[in-house]
Coordinates of C-alpha atoms in Angstrom, one line a residue:
Chain A
M675 CA 61.8 149.0 39.8
H676 CA 62.2 152.3 38.1
T677 CA 59.9 153.4 41.0
V678 CA 62.3 151.9 43.8
R679 CA 65.2 153.0 42.5
A680 CA 64.7 156.4 41.9
L681 CA 62.9 156.7 45.3
L682 CA 65.8 154.9 47.2
P683 CA 67.6 158.5 48.1
L684 CA 65.0 159.2 49.5
L685 CA 64.4 155.7 51.9
L686 CA 67.7 155.8 52.9
T687 CA 67.6 159.5 54.2
A688 CA 64.0 159.4 55.4
G689 CA 64.8 158.6 58.8
C690 CA 67.3 161.8 58.7
K691 CA 65.0 164.1 57.9
P692 CA 61.2 162.8 58.2
P693 CA 59.4 165.8 57.8
P694 CA 59.8 166.9 54.5
D695 CA 60.5 163.8 52.8
E696 CA 57.0 162.5 54.1
A697 CA 55.5 166.3 52.7
Q698 CA 57.2 165.0 49.3
H699 CA 55.9 162.0 48.9
M700 CA 54.0 161.5 45.6
P701 CA 52.6 158.1 45.3
Q702 CA 50.9 158.4 41.9
A703 CA 53.8 160.4 40.2
D704 CA 56.6 159.1 38.3
P705 CA 60.1 160.3 38.4
V706 CA 61.2 158.3 35.3
R707 CA 58.5 160.0 32.9
G708 CA 59.1 162.9 34.6
K709 CA 62.6 163.2 33.6
Q710 CA 61.2 162.6 30.2
A711 CA 58.9 165.2 29.9
I712 CA 61.4 168.0 31.3
V713 CA 63.4 167.0 28.0
R714 CA 60.0 167.1 25.7
A715 CA 59.4 170.3 27.2
G716 CA 62.6 171.7 27.3
C717 CA 62.7 172.8 30.9
G718 CA 67.0 173.0 30.8
A719 CA 66.4 176.0 28.6
C720 CA 66.3 178.4 31.4
H721 CA 67.4 175.5 34.5
V722 CA 70.1 173.5 35.4
V723 CA 68.1 170.0 36.1
P724 CA 70.0 167.7 38.0
G725 CA 71.2 164.5 35.9
L726 CA 70.5 166.6 32.5
R727 CA 74.0 167.1 30.9
W728 CA 72.4 169.5 28.0
P729 CA 71.1 172.1 28.0
Q730 CA 72.2 173.9 31.0
G731 CA 69.8 177.0 31.1
Q732 CA 71.1 180.2 33.1
S733 CA 67.7 182.2 32.6
G734 CA 66.3 180.3 35.7
P735 CA 67.3 179.0 38.7
S736 CA 69.1 175.6 39.4
L737 CA 67.0 173.1 40.5
E738 CA 69.9 171.4 42.3
G739 CA 68.6 170.6 45.4
F740 CA 64.9 171.6 44.9
A741 CA 63.9 168.6 47.4
D742 CA 65.6 170.9 50.2
Q743 CA 64.4 173.9 49.3
G744 CA 62.0 176.4 51.6
L745 CA 59.9 178.4 48.7
I746 CA 59.0 177.9 45.2
A747 CA 60.3 181.1 43.0
G748 CA 61.0 182.1 46.6
R749 CA 57.6 182.9 47.5
L750 CA 55.2 179.8 47.5
P751 CA 55.5 176.7 50.4
N752 CA 57.6 174.2 48.6
R753 CA 54.3 171.4 48.4
P754 CA 53.7 168.8 46.1
D755 CA 50.2 170.5 45.1
L756 CA 51.7 174.0 44.7
L757 CA 54.8 172.9 42.9
V758 CA 52.2 170.8 40.2
A759 CA 50.7 173.8 39.6
Y760 CA 53.5 175.6 39.2
V761 CA 55.4 173.8 36.8
R762 CA 52.2 173.5 34.6
N763 CA 50.9 177.2 34.9
A764 CA 53.5 179.5 37.2
P765 CA 51.4 182.5 36.3
A766 CA 48.5 181.5 37.6
T767 CA 49.7 180.1 40.3
L768 CA 52.1 182.9 41.0
P769 CA 51.1 186.2 39.6
G770 CA 53.9 188.5 38.4
T771 CA 56.6 185.5 38.3
T772 CA 59.0 185.2 34.9
M773 CA 58.2 181.2 34.2
P774 CA 55.2 181.1 31.8
A775 CA 52.9 178.3 31.4
M776 CA 54.2 174.7 30.0
P777 CA 53.1 172.5 27.8
L778 CA 52.4 169.6 30.4
T779 CA 49.5 167.8 31.5
D780 CA 48.4 168.0 34.9
G781 CA 49.8 164.1 35.0
E782 CA 53.2 165.2 33.7
A783 CA 53.2 168.3 36.0
R784 CA 53.1 165.6 39.0
D785 CA 55.5 163.3 37.3
V786 CA 57.8 166.4 37.0
A787 CA 57.6 167.5 40.6
A788 CA 58.3 163.7 41.7
Y789 CA 61.9 164.1 39.9
L790 CA 62.7 167.1 40.9
Y791 CA 61.7 165.8 45.1
A792 CA 63.4 162.8 44.0
S793 CA 66.7 164.0 41.9
G794 CA 66.7 167.8 43.7
K795 CA 68.8 166.5 47.2
R796 CA 71.7 167.5 47.8
Chain B
M453 CA 65.1 167.5 19.4
T454 CA 66.8 166.4 16.4
S455 CA 67.5 163.1 18.1
G456 CA 65.7 159.8 16.7
S457 CA 67.5 156.9 15.6
I458 CA 71.2 156.6 14.8
F459 CA 70.4 154.0 12.2
A460 CA 68.3 156.8 10.0
V461 CA 71.0 156.0 7.5
F462 CA 69.6 152.8 7.2
D463 CA 65.3 153.7 7.0
P464 CA 65.0 156.4 3.7
A465 CA 62.3 158.2 3.5
G466 CA 62.5 159.0 -0.2
P467 CA 63.7 157.9 -3.7
Y468 CA 67.2 159.7 -3.0
A469 CA 68.0 158.5 0.3
G470 CA 66.3 155.2 -0.9
S471 CA 69.1 154.4 -3.5
I472 CA 71.8 155.5 -1.4
T473 CA 70.9 153.5 1.4
T474 CA 70.7 150.4 -1.0
L475 CA 74.3 151.2 -2.6
A476 CA 75.2 150.9 1.1
W477 CA 73.6 147.2 1.9
V478 CA 75.3 146.0 -1.2
L479 CA 78.4 147.7 -0.2
I480 CA 78.0 146.3 3.3
A481 CA 77.8 142.6 1.6
M482 CA 80.3 142.6 -0.4
F483 CA 82.3 143.7 2.2
V484 CA 81.4 140.1 4.4
A485 CA 81.7 138.6 1.2
V486 CA 85.4 139.6 0.9
L487 CA 86.1 139.4 4.4
A488 CA 84.5 135.5 4.7
V489 CA 87.0 134.8 1.3
V490 CA 90.1 136.0 3.0
I491 CA 89.4 134.5 5.9
A492 CA 89.0 131.3 4.5
A493 CA 92.7 131.7 2.8
L494 CA 94.2 132.9 6.1
W495 CA 92.9 130.1 7.4
I496 CA 94.1 127.6 4.7
A497 CA 97.6 129.1 4.7
L498 CA 97.7 128.5 8.5
R499 CA 96.1 125.1 9.1
G500 CA 95.5 123.6 5.7
S501 CA 97.0 120.6 3.8
G502 CA 100.0 121.0 1.9
R503 CA 97.9 120.5 -1.1
L504 CA 95.2 123.6 -0.3
K505 CA 98.6 126.1 0.8
A506 CA 100.3 125.1 -2.7
R507 CA 97.1 126.1 -5.0
L508 CA 96.8 129.2 -2.6
G509 CA 100.2 129.9 -3.7
G510 CA 100.3 129.2 -6.9
T511 CA 100.5 131.8 -10.3
R512 CA 97.0 131.0 -11.2
A513 CA 95.4 131.9 -7.4
I514 CA 96.8 135.6 -7.7
W515 CA 95.7 136.1 -11.5
I516 CA 92.1 134.7 -10.6
G517 CA 91.8 136.0 -7.5
G518 CA 94.4 139.0 -7.2
I519 CA 93.2 140.6 -10.6
G520 CA 90.5 138.5 -12.0
F521 CA 88.0 138.5 -8.9
P522 CA 88.5 142.2 -8.3
V523 CA 88.7 143.6 -12.0
V524 CA 85.3 142.1 -12.5
V525 CA 83.6 142.5 -9.1
L526 CA 84.5 146.7 -8.6
T527 CA 83.5 147.0 -12.7
A528 CA 80.4 145.3 -12.1
L529 CA 80.3 147.8 -8.7
L530 CA 81.0 151.0 -10.6
V531 CA 78.4 150.3 -13.4
Y532 CA 76.0 149.2 -10.9
G533 CA 76.7 152.2 -8.7
L534 CA 76.5 154.8 -11.6
T535 CA 73.2 153.2 -12.7
L536 CA 71.6 152.9 -9.5
T537 CA 72.2 156.9 -8.9
R538 CA 71.8 158.6 -12.3
H539 CA 68.8 159.7 -11.0
L540 CA 70.6 162.3 -8.3
T541 CA 72.0 164.2 -10.9
A542 CA 69.1 163.8 -13.6
P543 CA 67.6 167.5 -14.2
M544 CA 64.5 168.3 -12.4
P545 CA 61.0 169.0 -13.7
Q546 CA 61.0 172.6 -14.7
D547 CA 58.4 172.7 -12.4
A548 CA 59.7 171.6 -9.4
M549 CA 59.7 173.4 -6.1
R550 CA 63.4 175.2 -5.4
V551 CA 64.2 176.6 -1.6
R552 CA 67.5 178.2 -1.5
I553 CA 69.5 177.0 2.2
T554 CA 72.4 178.9 3.1
G555 CA 74.8 177.6 5.7
E556 CA 75.3 180.2 8.5
M557 CA 77.4 180.3 11.6
W558 CA 75.6 178.2 13.6
W559 CA 72.2 178.1 11.6
W560 CA 70.3 177.9 8.1
R561 CA 68.8 180.7 5.8
V562 CA 65.9 179.2 4.2
A563 CA 64.5 181.4 1.3
Y564 CA 61.5 180.0 -0.7
L565 CA 62.2 180.9 -4.2
D566 CA 59.6 181.8 -7.0
P567 CA 59.8 180.0 -10.6
S568 CA 62.1 183.0 -11.6
G569 CA 64.7 182.3 -8.5
R570 CA 63.5 185.0 -6.7
P571 CA 63.0 184.7 -3.1
F572 CA 59.3 184.8 -2.0
M573 CA 59.0 184.0 1.7
L574 CA 62.1 183.4 4.1
D575 CA 62.3 181.2 7.2
A576 CA 64.7 179.6 9.1
N577 CA 66.4 175.9 10.4
E578 CA 63.3 174.3 9.3
L579 CA 62.0 173.5 5.7
H580 CA 58.5 172.9 4.7
I581 CA 57.9 170.2 1.7
P582 CA 55.0 168.3 -0.1
A583 CA 55.3 165.0 0.1
G584 CA 55.6 162.9 -3.2
R585 CA 56.8 165.8 -4.8
P586 CA 60.5 166.0 -5.5
V587 CA 62.5 169.4 -4.4
L588 CA 65.8 171.0 -5.6
L589 CA 67.6 172.7 -3.4
E590 CA 69.9 175.0 -3.8
L591 CA 72.9 175.1 -1.2
E592 CA 75.3 177.9 -0.4
S593 CA 77.2 179.3 2.8
N594 CA 77.6 182.8 4.2
D595 CA 80.7 181.7 5.9
V596 CA 82.8 178.6 6.0
I597 CA 81.8 175.3 4.9
H598 CA 78.8 173.3 5.9
S599 CA 77.3 170.0 5.0
F600 CA 73.5 170.1 4.7
W601 CA 72.6 166.5 5.9
V602 CA 68.9 165.0 6.2
P603 CA 69.5 160.9 6.0
R604 CA 66.3 160.0 5.6
L605 CA 65.9 162.2 2.6
S606 CA 69.3 162.3 0.9
G607 CA 72.5 162.1 1.1
K608 CA 75.0 164.9 2.6
L609 CA 76.6 167.9 0.4
D610 CA 79.0 170.7 1.3
M611 CA 77.9 174.4 1.2
V612 CA 80.8 176.5 0.5
P613 CA 81.2 179.7 0.2
G614 CA 81.2 181.6 -3.2
R615 CA 79.4 178.2 -4.9
R616 CA 75.7 176.9 -5.9
N617 CA 75.4 173.4 -5.0
T618 CA 72.3 171.8 -6.1
L619 CA 70.2 168.8 -3.7
P620 CA 67.3 167.3 -5.0
I621 CA 65.4 165.9 -1.7
Q622 CA 61.8 163.7 -1.8
A623 CA 59.7 162.4 1.1
D624 CA 57.5 159.7 0.0
G625 CA 55.0 160.1 2.7
P626 CA 54.3 163.2 5.4
G627 CA 56.8 163.3 8.7
V628 CA 59.3 164.9 10.5
F629 CA 62.6 164.4 9.5
A630 CA 65.9 165.8 11.2
G631 CA 69.1 167.1 9.8
Q632 CA 72.5 168.3 11.2
C633 CA 75.4 170.4 9.6
A634 CA 78.0 167.3 8.5
E635 CA 81.1 169.4 8.7
Y636 CA 82.7 170.9 11.3
C637 CA 82.0 174.9 11.5
G638 CA 83.5 175.7 14.3
G639 CA 82.3 176.2 18.1
P640 CA 78.4 175.1 18.2
H641 CA 78.6 173.0 15.4
A642 CA 77.0 170.1 17.4
L643 CA 74.3 172.4 17.7
M644 CA 73.5 173.1 14.1
G645 CA 70.4 171.1 13.7
F646 CA 67.5 171.5 10.9
V647 CA 63.8 170.3 10.5
V648 CA 62.3 168.9 7.5
I649 CA 58.4 168.5 7.8
A650 CA 56.8 166.8 4.3
H651 CA 52.9 167.5 4.4
E652 CA 50.1 166.2 2.3
P653 CA 50.3 168.2 -1.0
A654 CA 46.8 169.6 -0.3
A655 CA 47.6 170.8 3.1
F656 CA 51.4 171.8 1.9
D657 CA 49.6 174.2 -0.3
R658 CA 46.9 175.9 2.4
M659 CA 49.7 176.3 4.8
M660 CA 51.8 178.5 2.4
A661 CA 49.0 180.5 0.9
A662 CA 48.2 180.9 4.9
R663 CA 51.3 182.1 5.2
R664 CA 51.7 184.2 2.3
A665 CA 48.4 186.3 2.9
P666 CA 49.0 189.7 4.2
R667 CA 49.6 189.5 8.5
P668 CA 48.0 191.9 10.8
V669 CA 50.3 191.9 13.9
P670 CA 47.8 193.0 16.4
D671 CA 50.4 193.0 19.3
E672 CA 51.3 196.3 19.9
R673 CA 53.7 196.2 23.1
G674 CA 55.6 192.8 21.6
R675 CA 56.1 194.9 18.5
Q676 CA 57.7 198.0 20.5
L677 CA 59.7 195.7 22.7
F678 CA 61.2 193.9 19.8
R679 CA 62.2 197.0 18.4
S680 CA 63.6 198.8 21.6
T681 CA 65.1 196.2 23.2
G682 CA 67.3 195.7 20.0
C683 CA 65.7 192.2 18.4
A684 CA 64.9 194.6 15.2
A685 CA 68.9 195.2 14.5
C686 CA 69.4 191.4 13.5
H687 CA 65.7 189.7 13.1
R688 CA 62.8 190.2 10.5
I689 CA 59.5 189.8 11.2
A690 CA 57.5 190.2 8.0
G691 CA 54.9 193.2 8.2
T692 CA 56.7 195.5 11.1
E693 CA 59.6 197.7 10.7
A694 CA 61.7 194.9 12.2
N695 CA 64.2 194.3 9.2
G696 CA 67.7 192.6 10.7
M697 CA 69.1 190.6 8.3
A698 CA 72.0 189.3 10.1
G699 CA 70.1 186.2 12.3
P700 CA 67.0 184.1 11.8
D701 CA 64.2 185.3 9.9
L702 CA 61.2 185.0 13.1
T703 CA 58.5 185.6 10.9
H704 CA 56.7 182.5 11.5
V705 CA 58.9 181.3 14.2
G706 CA 55.9 180.4 16.6
S707 CA 54.9 177.7 14.1
R708 CA 58.1 176.1 14.5
R709 CA 58.6 173.0 15.8
S710 CA 62.4 173.6 17.4
L711 CA 64.2 176.4 18.6
G712 CA 67.9 177.8 18.4
A713 CA 68.3 175.5 15.2
G714 CA 66.3 172.3 15.4
I715 CA 68.0 171.7 19.2
L716 CA 65.1 172.7 21.5
P717 CA 61.4 172.6 21.6
N718 CA 59.4 175.3 20.9
N719 CA 57.2 176.3 23.6
R720 CA 56.9 179.8 25.5
G721 CA 59.4 178.5 28.6
T722 CA 61.9 177.6 26.0
L723 CA 61.3 181.2 23.9
A724 CA 62.0 182.7 27.0
G725 CA 65.3 180.8 28.0
W726 CA 67.0 181.3 24.6
I727 CA 66.6 185.3 25.1
G728 CA 67.4 185.8 28.4
D729 CA 70.5 183.6 28.0
S730 CA 71.1 181.4 25.0
Q731 CA 74.7 181.4 25.3
A732 CA 74.0 179.0 28.0
I733 CA 72.4 176.7 26.0
K734 CA 74.2 176.7 22.9
P735 CA 77.8 178.9 23.6
G736 CA 79.6 180.7 21.6
N737 CA 76.5 181.0 19.1
R738 CA 75.7 184.9 17.8
M739 CA 72.9 186.1 19.8
P740 CA 73.9 188.0 23.1
P741 CA 72.4 187.1 26.2
Y742 CA 69.2 189.6 27.3
K743 CA 69.8 189.3 31.4
T744 CA 68.8 192.8 31.8
L745 CA 64.9 192.2 30.9
S746 CA 62.6 192.5 33.4
A747 CA 60.1 189.7 33.7
A748 CA 57.2 191.4 32.3
D749 CA 59.1 192.2 28.9
L750 CA 60.6 189.0 28.6
Q751 CA 57.1 187.5 28.9
A752 CA 55.8 189.8 26.9
L753 CA 58.3 189.3 24.0
A754 CA 58.0 185.2 24.5
A755 CA 54.2 185.5 24.2
Y756 CA 54.5 188.1 21.1
L757 CA 57.2 185.6 19.4
E758 CA 55.2 182.6 20.0
A759 CA 52.6 184.2 17.9
R760 CA 54.5 184.7 14.9
K761 CA 52.8 181.5 13.3

């Protein structure tokens, strides 16, 4: 039920922009768990995260509208597999980036990516 | 980070919080009983038969219900309350562990004291204690009035500039207990949290011994950066030239559970975010944002601090 509700915006806009939404579909990940992982890891220390009232850090870019964003960190194509890898271990995925590796399991990183795609619509 | 049940006051984890919780339940039970009596009297006054009304309005009812009952009940409560909470102000064992905690805007300075009362280890925002043993806290303030409160371990006690208040705490078992400044102290008062970690006594002794051992700091780059970017002006890291005392001691920052005074999880990412722009996280706190650091420097500093266990 949670999954359905969280994915509702995705479904509603599916007709407007089919290609990116198709590409961002993550059936095995849970955006609700993703938000919990975001709070636990403290992503808000650097990022404005949609749906998170505090903290709204300014050291990193805002993640509002992330689903519609073209590139991850301005360099990588915005695809689920790359986003999952970047969220978990950014320096290994994109050497030279400021974002450090975060204490997330692979499953948590997938949930975080799903949350960013489901909530980050402009 | 310092969230958890808002009913922590009804979930004591040690004797000092326990007696206060017991007293609270007794008071709540009394409140309910007295409220029931008042409602009953009100019902009689509005709807009762003439005979009951006459009794309720008589002189005898006033003597018994208005004077006798409160005097007896409140006296009993006073005696019970003072007896129950006697241990809160009883002298502590001579060898009890002592820690001085000083309220600062908007964090906590922590100094572990030796038997003669001198600090032998400095820390901030988190307190490690052995489970099952009483610990005496000396509470002070360097600026305004703060109030120290870890609801599951003790009552709250104000930290008053120029005074030293003492508060015993004890955790019956190992665990992590959230605290919060309980007296409005300006700006980010609501983000002035605290964490108490109770360990098994053997594990506690091992941890303290490890902390007191000489600590080599092999990361020369991080150490240089810590000095050249100005961190060392406000922060101390034992074993290095960084000796600033205005801000929290960072000798053991990597082993903390939280950052920013009990408010953020502690990892390399949150460390970097805090250094880069703590003002976005805790507006008004006294650490300036360091937005001019390069990505590499910010990473190196975060890694350096993460390794300060």
